CSV table of C-alpha atoms (C1' of nucleotides) in Angstrom, one decimal:
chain,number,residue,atom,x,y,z
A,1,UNK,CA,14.9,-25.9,11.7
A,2,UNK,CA,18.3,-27.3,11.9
A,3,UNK,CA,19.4,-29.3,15.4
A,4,UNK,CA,23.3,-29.3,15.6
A,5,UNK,CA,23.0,-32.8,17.5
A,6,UNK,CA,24.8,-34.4,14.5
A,7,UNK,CA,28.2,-34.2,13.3
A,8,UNK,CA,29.2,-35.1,9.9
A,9,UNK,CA,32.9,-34.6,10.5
A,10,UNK,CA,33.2,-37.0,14.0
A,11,UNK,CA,34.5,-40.5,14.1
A,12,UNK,CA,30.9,-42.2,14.6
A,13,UNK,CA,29.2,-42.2,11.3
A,14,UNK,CA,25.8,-40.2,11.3
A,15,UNK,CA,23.6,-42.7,11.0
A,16,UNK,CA,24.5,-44.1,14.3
A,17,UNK,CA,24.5,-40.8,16.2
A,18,UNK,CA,21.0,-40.3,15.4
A,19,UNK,CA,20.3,-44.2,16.7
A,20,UNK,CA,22.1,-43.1,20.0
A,21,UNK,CA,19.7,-39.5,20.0
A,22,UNK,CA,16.4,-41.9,19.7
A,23,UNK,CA,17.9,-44.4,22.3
A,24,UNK,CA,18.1,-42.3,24.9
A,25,UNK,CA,15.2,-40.9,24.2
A,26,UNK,CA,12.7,-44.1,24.0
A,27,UNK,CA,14.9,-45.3,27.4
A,28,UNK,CA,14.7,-42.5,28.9
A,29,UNK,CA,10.8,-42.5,28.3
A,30,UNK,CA,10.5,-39.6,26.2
A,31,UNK,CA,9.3,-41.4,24.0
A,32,UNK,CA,6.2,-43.6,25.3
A,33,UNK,CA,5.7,-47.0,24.1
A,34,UNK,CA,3.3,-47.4,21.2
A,35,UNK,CA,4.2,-43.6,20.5
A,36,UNK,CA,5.0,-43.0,16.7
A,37,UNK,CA,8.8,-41.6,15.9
A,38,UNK,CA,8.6,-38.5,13.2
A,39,UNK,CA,8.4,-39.7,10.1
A,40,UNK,CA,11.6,-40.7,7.9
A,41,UNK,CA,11.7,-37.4,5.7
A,42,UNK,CA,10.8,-35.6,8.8
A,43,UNK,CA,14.1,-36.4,10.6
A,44,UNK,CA,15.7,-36.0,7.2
A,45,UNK,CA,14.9,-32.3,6.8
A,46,UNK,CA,15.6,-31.9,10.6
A,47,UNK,CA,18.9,-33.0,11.3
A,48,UNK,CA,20.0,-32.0,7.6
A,49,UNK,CA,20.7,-35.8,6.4
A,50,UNK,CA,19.4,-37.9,3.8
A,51,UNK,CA,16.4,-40.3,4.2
A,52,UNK,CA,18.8,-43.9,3.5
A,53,UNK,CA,20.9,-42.2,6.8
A,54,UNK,CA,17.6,-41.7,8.6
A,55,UNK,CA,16.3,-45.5,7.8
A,56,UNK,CA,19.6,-47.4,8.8
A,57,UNK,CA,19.6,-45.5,11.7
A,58,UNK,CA,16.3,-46.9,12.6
A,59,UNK,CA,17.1,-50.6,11.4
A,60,UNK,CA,19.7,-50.0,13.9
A,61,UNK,CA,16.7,-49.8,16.9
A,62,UNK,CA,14.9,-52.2,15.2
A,63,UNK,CA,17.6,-54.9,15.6
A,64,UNK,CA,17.8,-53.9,19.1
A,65,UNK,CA,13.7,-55.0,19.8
A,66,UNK,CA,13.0,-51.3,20.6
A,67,UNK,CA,11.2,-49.7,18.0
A,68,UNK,CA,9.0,-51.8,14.8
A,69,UNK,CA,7.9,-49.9,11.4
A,70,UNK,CA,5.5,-50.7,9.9
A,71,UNK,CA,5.0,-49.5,6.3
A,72,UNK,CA,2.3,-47.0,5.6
A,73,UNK,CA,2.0,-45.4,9.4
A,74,UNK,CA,5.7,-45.2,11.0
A,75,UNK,CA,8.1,-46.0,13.4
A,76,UNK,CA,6.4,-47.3,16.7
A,77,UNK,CA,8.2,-47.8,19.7
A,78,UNK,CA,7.8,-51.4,21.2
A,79,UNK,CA,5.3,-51.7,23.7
A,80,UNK,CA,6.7,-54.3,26.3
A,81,UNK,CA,5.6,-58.1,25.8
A,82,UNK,CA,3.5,-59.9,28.2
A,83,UNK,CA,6.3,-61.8,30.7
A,84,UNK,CA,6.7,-65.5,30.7
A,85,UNK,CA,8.2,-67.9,32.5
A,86,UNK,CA,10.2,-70.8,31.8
A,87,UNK,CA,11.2,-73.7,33.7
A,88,UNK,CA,14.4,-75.0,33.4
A,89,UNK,CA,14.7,-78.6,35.4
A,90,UNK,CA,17.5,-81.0,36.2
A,91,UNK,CA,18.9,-82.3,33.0
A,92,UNK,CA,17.2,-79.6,30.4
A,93,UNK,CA,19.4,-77.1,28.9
A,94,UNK,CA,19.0,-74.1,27.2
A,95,UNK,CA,20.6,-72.2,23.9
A,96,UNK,CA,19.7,-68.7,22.3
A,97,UNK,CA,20.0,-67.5,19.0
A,98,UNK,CA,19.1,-64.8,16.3
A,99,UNK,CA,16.3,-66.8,14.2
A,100,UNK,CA,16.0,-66.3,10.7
A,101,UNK,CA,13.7,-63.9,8.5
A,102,UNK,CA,11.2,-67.1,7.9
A,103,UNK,CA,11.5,-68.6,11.3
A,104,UNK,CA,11.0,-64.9,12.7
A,105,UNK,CA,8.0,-64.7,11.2
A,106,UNK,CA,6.9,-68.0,11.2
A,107,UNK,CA,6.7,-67.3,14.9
A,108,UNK,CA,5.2,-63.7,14.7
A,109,UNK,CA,8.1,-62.1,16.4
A,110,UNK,CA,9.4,-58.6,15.8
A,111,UNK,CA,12.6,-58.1,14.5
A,112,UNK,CA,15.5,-57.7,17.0
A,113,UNK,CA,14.0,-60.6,19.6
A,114,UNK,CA,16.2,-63.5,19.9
A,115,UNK,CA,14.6,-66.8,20.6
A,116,UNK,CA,15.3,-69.3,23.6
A,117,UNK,CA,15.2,-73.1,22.5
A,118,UNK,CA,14.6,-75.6,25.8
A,119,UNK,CA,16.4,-79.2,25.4
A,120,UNK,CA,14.3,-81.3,27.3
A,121,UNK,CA,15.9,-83.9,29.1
A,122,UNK,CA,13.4,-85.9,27.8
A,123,UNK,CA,14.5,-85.4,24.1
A,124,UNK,CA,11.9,-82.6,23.0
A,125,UNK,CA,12.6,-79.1,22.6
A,126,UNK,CA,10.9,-76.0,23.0
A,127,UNK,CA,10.9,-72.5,21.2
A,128,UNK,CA,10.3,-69.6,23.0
A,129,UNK,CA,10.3,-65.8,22.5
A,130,UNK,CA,13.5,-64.3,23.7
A,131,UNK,CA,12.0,-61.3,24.8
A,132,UNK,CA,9.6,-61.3,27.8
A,133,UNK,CA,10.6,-64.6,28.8
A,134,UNK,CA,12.6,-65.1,32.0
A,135,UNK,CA,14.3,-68.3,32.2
A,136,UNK,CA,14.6,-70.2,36.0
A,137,UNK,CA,15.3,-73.0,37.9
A,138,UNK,CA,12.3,-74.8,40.7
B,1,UNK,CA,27.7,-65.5,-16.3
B,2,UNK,CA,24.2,-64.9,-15.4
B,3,UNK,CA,22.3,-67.0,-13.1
B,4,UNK,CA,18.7,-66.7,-13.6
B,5,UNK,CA,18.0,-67.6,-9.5
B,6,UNK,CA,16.7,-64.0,-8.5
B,7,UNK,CA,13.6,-63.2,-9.8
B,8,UNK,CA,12.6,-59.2,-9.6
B,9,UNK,CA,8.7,-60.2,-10.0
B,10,UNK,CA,8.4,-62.4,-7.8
B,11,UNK,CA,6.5,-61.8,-4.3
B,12,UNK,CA,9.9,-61.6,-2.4
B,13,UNK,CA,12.5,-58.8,-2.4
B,14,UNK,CA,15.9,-59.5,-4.3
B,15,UNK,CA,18.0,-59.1,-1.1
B,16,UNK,CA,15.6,-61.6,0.7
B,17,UNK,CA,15.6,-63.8,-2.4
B,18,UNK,CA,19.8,-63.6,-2.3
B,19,UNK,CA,19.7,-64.6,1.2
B,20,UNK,CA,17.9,-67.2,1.1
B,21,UNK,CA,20.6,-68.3,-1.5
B,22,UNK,CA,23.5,-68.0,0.7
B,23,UNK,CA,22.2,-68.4,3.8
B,24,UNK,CA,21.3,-72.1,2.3
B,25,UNK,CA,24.5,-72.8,0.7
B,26,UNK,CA,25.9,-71.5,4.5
B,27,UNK,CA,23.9,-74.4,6.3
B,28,UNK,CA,24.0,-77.0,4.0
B,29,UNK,CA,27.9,-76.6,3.8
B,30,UNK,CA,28.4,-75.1,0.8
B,31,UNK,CA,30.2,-72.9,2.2
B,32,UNK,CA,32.9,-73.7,5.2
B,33,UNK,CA,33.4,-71.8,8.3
B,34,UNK,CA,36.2,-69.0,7.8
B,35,UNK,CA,35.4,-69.5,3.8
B,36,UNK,CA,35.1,-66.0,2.3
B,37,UNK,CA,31.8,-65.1,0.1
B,38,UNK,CA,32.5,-63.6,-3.5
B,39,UNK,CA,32.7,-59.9,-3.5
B,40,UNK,CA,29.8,-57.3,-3.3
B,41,UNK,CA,30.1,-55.9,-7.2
B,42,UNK,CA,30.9,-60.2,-8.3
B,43,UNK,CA,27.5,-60.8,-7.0
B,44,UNK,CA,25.8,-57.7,-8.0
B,45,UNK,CA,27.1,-58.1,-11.4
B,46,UNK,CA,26.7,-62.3,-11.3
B,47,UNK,CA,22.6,-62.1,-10.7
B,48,UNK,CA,22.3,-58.4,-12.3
B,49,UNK,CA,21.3,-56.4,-9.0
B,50,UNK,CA,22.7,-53.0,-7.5
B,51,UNK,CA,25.1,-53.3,-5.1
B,52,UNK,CA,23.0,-52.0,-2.6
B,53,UNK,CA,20.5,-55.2,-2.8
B,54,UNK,CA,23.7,-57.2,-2.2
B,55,UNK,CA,25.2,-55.6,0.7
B,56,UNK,CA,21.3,-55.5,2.2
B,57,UNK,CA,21.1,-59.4,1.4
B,58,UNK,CA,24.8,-59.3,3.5
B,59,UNK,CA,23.2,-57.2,6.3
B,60,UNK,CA,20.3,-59.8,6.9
B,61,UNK,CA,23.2,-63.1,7.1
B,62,UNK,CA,25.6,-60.8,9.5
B,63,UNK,CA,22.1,-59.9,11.9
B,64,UNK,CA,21.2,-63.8,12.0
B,65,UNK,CA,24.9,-64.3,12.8
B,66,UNK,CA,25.7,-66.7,9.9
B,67,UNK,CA,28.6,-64.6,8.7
B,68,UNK,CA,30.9,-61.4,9.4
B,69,UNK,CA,31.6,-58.5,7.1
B,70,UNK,CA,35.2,-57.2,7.4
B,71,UNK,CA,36.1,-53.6,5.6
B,72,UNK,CA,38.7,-54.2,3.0
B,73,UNK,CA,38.7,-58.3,3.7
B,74,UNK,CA,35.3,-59.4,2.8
B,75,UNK,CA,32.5,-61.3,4.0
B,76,UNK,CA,33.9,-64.3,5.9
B,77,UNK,CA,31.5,-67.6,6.9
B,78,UNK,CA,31.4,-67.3,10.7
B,79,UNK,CA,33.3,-69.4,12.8
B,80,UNK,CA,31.7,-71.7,15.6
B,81,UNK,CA,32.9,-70.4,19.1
B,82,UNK,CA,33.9,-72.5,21.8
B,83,UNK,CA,31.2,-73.8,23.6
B,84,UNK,CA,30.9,-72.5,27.3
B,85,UNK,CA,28.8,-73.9,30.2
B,86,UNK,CA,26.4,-71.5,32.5
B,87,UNK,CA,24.9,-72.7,35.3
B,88,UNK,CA,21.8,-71.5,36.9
B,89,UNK,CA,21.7,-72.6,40.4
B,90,UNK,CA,18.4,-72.1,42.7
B,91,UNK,CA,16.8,-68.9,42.6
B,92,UNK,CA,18.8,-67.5,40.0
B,93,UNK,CA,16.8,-66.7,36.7
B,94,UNK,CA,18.2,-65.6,33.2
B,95,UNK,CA,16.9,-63.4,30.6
B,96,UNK,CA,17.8,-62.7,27.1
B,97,UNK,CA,18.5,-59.9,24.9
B,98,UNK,CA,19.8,-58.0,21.5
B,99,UNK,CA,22.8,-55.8,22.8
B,100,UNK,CA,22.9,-51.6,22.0
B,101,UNK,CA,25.6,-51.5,19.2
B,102,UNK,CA,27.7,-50.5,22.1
B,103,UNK,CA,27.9,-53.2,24.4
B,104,UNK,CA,28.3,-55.5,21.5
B,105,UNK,CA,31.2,-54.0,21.2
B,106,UNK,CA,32.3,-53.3,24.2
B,107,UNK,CA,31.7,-57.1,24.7
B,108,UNK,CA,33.9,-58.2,21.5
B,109,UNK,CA,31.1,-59.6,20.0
B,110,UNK,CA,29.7,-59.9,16.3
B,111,UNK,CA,26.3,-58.8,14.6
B,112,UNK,CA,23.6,-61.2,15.4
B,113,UNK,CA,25.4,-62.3,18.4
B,114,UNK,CA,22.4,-61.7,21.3
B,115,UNK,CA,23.2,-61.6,25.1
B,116,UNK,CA,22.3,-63.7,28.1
B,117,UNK,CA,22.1,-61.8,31.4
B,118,UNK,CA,22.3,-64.2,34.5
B,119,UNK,CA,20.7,-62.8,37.6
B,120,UNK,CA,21.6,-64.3,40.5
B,121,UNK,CA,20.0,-64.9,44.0
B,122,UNK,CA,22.7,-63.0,46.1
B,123,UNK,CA,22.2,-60.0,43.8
B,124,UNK,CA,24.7,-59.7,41.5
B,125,UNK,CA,24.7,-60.5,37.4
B,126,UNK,CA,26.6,-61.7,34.5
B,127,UNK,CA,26.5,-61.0,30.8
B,128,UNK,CA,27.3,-63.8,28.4
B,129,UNK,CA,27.6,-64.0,25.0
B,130,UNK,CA,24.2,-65.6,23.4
B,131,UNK,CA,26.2,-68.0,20.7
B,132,UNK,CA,28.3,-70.8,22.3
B,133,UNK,CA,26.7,-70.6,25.5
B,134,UNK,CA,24.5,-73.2,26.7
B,135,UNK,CA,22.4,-72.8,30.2
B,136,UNK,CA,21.7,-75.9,32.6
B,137,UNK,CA,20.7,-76.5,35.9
B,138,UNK,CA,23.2,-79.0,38.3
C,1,DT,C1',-17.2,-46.4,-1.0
C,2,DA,C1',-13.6,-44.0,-3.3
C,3,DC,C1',-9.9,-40.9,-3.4
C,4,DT,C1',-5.9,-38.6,-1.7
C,5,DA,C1',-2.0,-37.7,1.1
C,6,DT,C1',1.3,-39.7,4.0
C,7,DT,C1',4.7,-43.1,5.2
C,8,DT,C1',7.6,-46.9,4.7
C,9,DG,C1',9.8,-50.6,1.2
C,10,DT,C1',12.7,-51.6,-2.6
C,11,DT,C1',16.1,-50.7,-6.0
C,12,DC,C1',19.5,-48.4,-8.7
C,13,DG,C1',23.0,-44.9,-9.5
C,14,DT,C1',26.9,-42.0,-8.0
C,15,DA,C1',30.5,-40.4,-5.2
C,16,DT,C1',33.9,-40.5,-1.6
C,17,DG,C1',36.3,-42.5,2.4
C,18,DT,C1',38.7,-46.3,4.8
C,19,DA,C1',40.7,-50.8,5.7
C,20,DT,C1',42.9,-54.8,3.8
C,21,DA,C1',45.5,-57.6,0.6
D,1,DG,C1',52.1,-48.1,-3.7
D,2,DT,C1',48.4,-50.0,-6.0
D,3,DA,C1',44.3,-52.5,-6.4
D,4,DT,C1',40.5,-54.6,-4.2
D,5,DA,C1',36.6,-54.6,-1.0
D,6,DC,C1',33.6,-52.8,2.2
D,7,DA,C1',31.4,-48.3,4.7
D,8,DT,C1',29.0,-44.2,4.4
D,9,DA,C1',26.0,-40.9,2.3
D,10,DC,C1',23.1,-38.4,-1.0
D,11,DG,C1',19.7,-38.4,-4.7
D,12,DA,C1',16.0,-40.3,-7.4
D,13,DA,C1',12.1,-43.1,-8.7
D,14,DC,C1',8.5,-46.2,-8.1
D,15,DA,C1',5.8,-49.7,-5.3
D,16,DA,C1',2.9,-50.8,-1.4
D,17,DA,C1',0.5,-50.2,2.8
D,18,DT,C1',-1.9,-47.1,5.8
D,19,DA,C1',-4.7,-43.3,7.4
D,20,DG,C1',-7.9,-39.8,6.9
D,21,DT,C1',-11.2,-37.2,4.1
DNA sequence: TACTATTTGTTCGTATGTATA
DNA sequence: GTATACATACGAACAAATAGT
């Protein structure tokens, strides 16, 4: 079975149109959360591409927090964190950034979720998982 | 010259193992913002790898946000952006995110760069890059 | 328990295209 | 205009983790 979704010849590489074709289908809830994704050489043979097209494709949605892999069963897509809360007082501030590969999973976070750090007016500081969390002011 | 830093036995991948390398010679200073990192086939042939375990080693500093990869140029140190200010008044909340490869760059931003989204009491919201941007209450 | 099949992880090689210096 | 450097893509092989029999 061939799908003509792709296009070799257009000006967005292929990889990236078949991130965009699994996007819009995990957002638009075609695909439920903790549902598994075909497997890599199952897209492959679909859509007519090779299987390194197929992967960066997904590290694509990966880096975006919406699907994990996990090696040996598949592509999962991300089943929505527990929400937190965080206060942010008079005199705390707050940055965000990208954490590293070791800090990641240092702090058992999936790839793709940022992480918030709270200054303390105090002086302390606070990690927190960038996903989930909803930063606000009492 | 061979460098005998990269070791293929050992528990961690090569392109992990040649991050950690740069990423540390990034940080420490080693390397200046706006400096440009030898070439993809120097390295690969410098510590005996493919160049595909160099450019993946180059794909995990771009998605921390520690450098920028430009076609035909090279791999440049990233540059610190200006600091900017948001404030979050009463009843306004924030949350955090890793942008669709779309509205990064519909934003202008760079790989690795996540998103702050500022919700505010009357309704509306604002998107702010993730680097440079530092949330306080006043 | 043990084995097998499936699935992803890593790595190298090759080729071609495109942007920059 | 040429050389350099990164981007994309396919193929191949083996390792490692998981799932099911």
């Amino acid at each position: 079975v061939v799908r003509m979704t792709i296009d070799p010849a257009a000006d967005r590489p292929a990889y990236r149109q078949l991130a965009d074709l699994f996007r819009k289908q995990i957002v638009s809830g075609a695909y439920r959360a903790g549902s598994r994704l075909p497997s890599e050489p199952t897209v492959a043979q679909q859509y007519g591409l090779g299987r390194e097209t197929v992967r960066r494709a997904m590290a694509v949605l990966r880096a975006e927090g919406l699907v994990i892999t996990v090696q040996g069963e598949g592509t999962l897509v991300r089943t929505p964190a527990q929400p937190r809360r965080v206060r942010l007082g008079p005199g705390d501030w707050a940055t965000v950034r990208v954490p590293s590969d070791g800090e990641r999973r240092g702090l058992g976070l999936d790839e793709g979720v940022p992480v918030i750090e709270i200054h303390r007016a105090a002086g302390a500081s606070e990690l927190h998982p960038g996903d989930s969390t909803t930063i606000f002011t009492g």
